[in-house]
mmCIF file of C-alpha atoms in Angstrom:
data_model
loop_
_atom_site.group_PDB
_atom_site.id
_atom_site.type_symbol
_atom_site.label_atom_id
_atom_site.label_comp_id
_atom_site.label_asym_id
_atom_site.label_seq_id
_atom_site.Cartn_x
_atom_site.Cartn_y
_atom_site.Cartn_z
ATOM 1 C CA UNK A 1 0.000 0.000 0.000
ATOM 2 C CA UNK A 2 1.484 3.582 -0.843
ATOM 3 C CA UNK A 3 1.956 6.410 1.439
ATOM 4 C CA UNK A 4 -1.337 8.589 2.481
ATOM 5 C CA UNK A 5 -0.227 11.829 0.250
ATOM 6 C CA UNK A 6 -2.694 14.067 2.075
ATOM 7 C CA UNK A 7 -1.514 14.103 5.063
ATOM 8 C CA UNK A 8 1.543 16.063 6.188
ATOM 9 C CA UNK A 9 4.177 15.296 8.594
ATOM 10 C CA UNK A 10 1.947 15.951 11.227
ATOM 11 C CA UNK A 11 -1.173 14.474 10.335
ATOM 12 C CA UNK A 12 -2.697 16.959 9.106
ATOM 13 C CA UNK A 13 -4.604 16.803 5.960
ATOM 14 C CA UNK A 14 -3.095 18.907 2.593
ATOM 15 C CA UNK A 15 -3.421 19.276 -0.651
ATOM 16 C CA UNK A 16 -0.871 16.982 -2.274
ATOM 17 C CA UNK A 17 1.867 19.216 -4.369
ATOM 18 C CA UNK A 18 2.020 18.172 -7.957
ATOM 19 C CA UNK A 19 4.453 20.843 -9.047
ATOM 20 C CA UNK A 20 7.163 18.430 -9.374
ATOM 21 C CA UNK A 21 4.750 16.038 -11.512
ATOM 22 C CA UNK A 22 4.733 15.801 -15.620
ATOM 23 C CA UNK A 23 1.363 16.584 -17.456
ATOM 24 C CA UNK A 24 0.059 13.508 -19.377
ATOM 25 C CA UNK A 25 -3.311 12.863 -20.724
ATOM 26 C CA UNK A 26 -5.480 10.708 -17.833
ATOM 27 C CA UNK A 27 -8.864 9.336 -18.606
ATOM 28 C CA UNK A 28 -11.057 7.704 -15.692
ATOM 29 C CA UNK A 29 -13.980 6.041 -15.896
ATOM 30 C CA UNK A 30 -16.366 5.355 -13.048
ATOM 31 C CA UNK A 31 -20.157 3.924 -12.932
ATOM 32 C CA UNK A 32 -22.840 3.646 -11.099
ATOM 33 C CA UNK A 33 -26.605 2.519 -11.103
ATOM 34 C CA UNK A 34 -29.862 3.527 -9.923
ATOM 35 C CA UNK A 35 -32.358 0.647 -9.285
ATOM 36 C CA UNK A 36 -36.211 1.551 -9.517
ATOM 37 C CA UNK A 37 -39.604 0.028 -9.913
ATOM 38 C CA UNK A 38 -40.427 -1.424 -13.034
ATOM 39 C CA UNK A 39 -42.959 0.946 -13.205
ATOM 40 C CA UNK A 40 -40.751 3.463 -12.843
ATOM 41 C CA UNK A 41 -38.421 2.142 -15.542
ATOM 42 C CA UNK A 42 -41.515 1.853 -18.051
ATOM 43 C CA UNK A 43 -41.802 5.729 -17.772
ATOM 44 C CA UNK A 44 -38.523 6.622 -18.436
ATOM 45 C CA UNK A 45 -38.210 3.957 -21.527
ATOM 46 C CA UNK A 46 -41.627 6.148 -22.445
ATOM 47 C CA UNK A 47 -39.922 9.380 -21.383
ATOM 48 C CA UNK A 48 -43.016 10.051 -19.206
ATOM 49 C CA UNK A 49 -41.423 10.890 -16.296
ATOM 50 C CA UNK A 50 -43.478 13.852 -14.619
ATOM 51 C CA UNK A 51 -40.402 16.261 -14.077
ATOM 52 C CA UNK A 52 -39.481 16.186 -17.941
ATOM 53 C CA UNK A 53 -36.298 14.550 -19.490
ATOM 54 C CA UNK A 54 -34.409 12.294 -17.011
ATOM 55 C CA UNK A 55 -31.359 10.977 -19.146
ATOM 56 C CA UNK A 56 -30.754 14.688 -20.732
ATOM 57 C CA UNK A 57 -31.734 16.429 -17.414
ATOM 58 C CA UNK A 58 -29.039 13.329 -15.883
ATOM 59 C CA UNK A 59 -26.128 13.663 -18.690
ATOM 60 C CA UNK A 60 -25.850 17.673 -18.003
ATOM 61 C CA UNK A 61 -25.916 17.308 -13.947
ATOM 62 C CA UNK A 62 -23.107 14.358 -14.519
ATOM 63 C CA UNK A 63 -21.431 17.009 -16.615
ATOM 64 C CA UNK A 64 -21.265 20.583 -14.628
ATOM 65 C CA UNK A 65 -20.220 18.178 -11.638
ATOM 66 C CA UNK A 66 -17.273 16.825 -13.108
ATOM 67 C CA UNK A 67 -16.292 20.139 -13.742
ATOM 68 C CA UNK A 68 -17.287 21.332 -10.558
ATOM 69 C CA UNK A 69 -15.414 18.137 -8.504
ATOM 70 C CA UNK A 70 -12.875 20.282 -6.401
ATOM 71 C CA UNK A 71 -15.434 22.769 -5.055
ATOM 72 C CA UNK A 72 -17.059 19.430 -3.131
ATOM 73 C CA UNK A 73 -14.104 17.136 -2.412
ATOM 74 C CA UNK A 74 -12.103 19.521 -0.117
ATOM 75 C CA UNK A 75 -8.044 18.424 -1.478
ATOM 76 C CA UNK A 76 -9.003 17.840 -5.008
ATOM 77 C CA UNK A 77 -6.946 19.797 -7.400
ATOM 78 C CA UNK A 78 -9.202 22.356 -9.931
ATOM 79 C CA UNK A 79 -8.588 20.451 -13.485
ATOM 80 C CA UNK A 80 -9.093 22.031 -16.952
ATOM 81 C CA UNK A 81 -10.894 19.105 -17.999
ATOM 82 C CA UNK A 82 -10.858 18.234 -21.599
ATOM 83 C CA UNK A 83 -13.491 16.225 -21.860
ATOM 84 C CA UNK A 84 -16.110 14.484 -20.190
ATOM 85 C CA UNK A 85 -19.537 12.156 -21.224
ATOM 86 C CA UNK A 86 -21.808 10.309 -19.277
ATOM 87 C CA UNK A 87 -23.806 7.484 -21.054
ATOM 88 C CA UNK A 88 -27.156 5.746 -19.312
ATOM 89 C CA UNK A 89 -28.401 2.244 -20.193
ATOM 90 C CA UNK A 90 -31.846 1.791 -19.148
ATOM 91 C CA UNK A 91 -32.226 -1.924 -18.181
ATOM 92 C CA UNK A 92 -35.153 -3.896 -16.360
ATOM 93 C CA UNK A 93 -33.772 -2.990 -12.788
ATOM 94 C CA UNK A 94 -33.049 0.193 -13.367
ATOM 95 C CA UNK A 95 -30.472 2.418 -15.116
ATOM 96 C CA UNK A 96 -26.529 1.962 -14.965
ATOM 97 C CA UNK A 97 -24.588 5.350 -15.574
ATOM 98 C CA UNK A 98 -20.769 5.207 -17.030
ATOM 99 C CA UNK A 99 -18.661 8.438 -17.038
ATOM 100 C CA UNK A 100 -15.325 8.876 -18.696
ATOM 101 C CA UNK A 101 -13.466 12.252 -18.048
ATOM 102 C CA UNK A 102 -10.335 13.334 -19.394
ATOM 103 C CA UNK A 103 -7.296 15.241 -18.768
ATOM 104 C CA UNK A 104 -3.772 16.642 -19.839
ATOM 105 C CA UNK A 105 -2.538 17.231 -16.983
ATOM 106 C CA UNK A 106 -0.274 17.234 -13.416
ATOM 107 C CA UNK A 107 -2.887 14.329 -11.595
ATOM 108 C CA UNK A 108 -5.812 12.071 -12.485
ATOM 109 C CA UNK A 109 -9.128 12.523 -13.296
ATOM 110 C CA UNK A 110 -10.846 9.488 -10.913
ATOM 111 C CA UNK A 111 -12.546 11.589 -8.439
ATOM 112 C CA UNK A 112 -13.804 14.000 -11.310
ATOM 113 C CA UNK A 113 -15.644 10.677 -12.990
ATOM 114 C CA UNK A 114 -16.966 9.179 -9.586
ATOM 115 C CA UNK A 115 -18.662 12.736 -9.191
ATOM 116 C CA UNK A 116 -20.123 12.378 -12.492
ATOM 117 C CA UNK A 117 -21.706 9.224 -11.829
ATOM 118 C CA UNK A 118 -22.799 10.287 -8.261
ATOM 119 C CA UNK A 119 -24.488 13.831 -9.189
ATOM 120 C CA UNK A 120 -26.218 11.691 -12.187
ATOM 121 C CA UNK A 121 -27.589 9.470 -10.042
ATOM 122 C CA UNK A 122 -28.441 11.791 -7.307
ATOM 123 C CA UNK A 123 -30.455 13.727 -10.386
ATOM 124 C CA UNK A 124 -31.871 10.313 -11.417
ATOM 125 C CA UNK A 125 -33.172 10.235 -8.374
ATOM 126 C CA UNK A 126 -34.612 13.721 -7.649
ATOM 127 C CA UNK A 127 -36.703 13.493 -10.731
ATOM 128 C CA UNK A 128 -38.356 9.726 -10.213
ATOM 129 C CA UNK A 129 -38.483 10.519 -6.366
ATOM 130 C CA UNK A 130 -41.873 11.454 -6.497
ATOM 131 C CA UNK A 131 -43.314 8.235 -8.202
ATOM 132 C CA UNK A 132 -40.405 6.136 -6.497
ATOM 133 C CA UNK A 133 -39.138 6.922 -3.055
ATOM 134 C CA UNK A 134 -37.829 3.491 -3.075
ATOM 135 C CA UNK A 135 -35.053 3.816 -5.468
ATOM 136 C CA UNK A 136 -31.930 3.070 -4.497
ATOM 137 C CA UNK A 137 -28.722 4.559 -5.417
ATOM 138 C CA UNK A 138 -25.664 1.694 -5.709
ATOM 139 C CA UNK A 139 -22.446 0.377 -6.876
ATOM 140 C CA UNK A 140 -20.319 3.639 -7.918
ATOM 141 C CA UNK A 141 -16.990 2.651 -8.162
ATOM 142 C CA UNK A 142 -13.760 3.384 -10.243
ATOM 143 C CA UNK A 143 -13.792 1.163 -13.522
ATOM 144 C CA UNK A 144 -10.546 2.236 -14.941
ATOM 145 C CA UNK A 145 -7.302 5.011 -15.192
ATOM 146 C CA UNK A 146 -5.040 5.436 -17.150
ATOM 147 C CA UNK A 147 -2.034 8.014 -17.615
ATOM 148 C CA UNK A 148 0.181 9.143 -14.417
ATOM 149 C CA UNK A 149 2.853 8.144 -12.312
ATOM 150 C CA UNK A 150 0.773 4.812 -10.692
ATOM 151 C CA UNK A 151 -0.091 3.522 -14.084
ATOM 152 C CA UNK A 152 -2.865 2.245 -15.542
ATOM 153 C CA UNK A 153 -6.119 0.607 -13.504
ATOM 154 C CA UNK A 154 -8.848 -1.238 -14.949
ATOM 155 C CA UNK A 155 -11.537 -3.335 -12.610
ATOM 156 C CA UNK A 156 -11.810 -6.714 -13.493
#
């Protein structure tokens, strides 16, 4: 396991210094899924959710936060991100959500993706609440990195 980079000499929590680092191009993708009635599914196959759009309403949300990621996760470094998508595939249980977000820069792009897939699903979720408090929100997780220092990651 690697040294805890956040925390100084003291214990104390910091923003890692990537000064010192190259820039290369780092792509992360994370996912995530929502699980709903299958009555709830039907209406979003139909697009008859009540609050509009879900997926479009979704894809935006998933893309302002990646953007957005170091103004919520306190030691995250602000990233010009140069690119970042979020796809949706309704299924029977619900809907899965991938995001890929990429970078040329001094340090990776993972926790930029996992807030993608979290503030989609959170959305997801704010627009079905009414005809499904019940939904659950599960299984965001890193898929895969690449580019950096630690190499490339991909979930098997």
């Amino acid at each position: 396991m690697s040294e805890l980079t956040h925390l100084d000499e003291h214990g104390k929590a910091q923003m890692v210094d990537v000064s010192e680092k190259a820039e290369t191009v780092r792509v992360a993708t994370a996912s995530g899924k929502v699980l709903l009635a299958p009555e709830t599914v039907q209406l979003l196959r139909d697009n008859a959710v009540p609050k509009g759009d879900v997926i479009a309403v979704a894809r935006v949300a998933g893309i302002m936060a990646a953007k957005k990621t170091s103004e919520l996760i306190p030691l995250c470094h602000p990233l010009p991100i140069t690119k970042a998508t979020v796809d949706f595939e309704i299924t029977e249980t619900g809907v899965e959500i991938a995001a890929t977000v990429k970078v040329t820069g001094k340090t990776g792009v993972e926790m930029e993706a996992l807030t993608a897939v979290s503030v989609s699903a959170l959305t997801i979720y704010d627009m079905v609440k009414a005809v499904d408090k019940a939904a659950v929100i599960t299984d965001i997780r890193l898929e895969a990195k690449s580019g950096g220092k630690s190499g490339d990651f991909k979930r098997e």
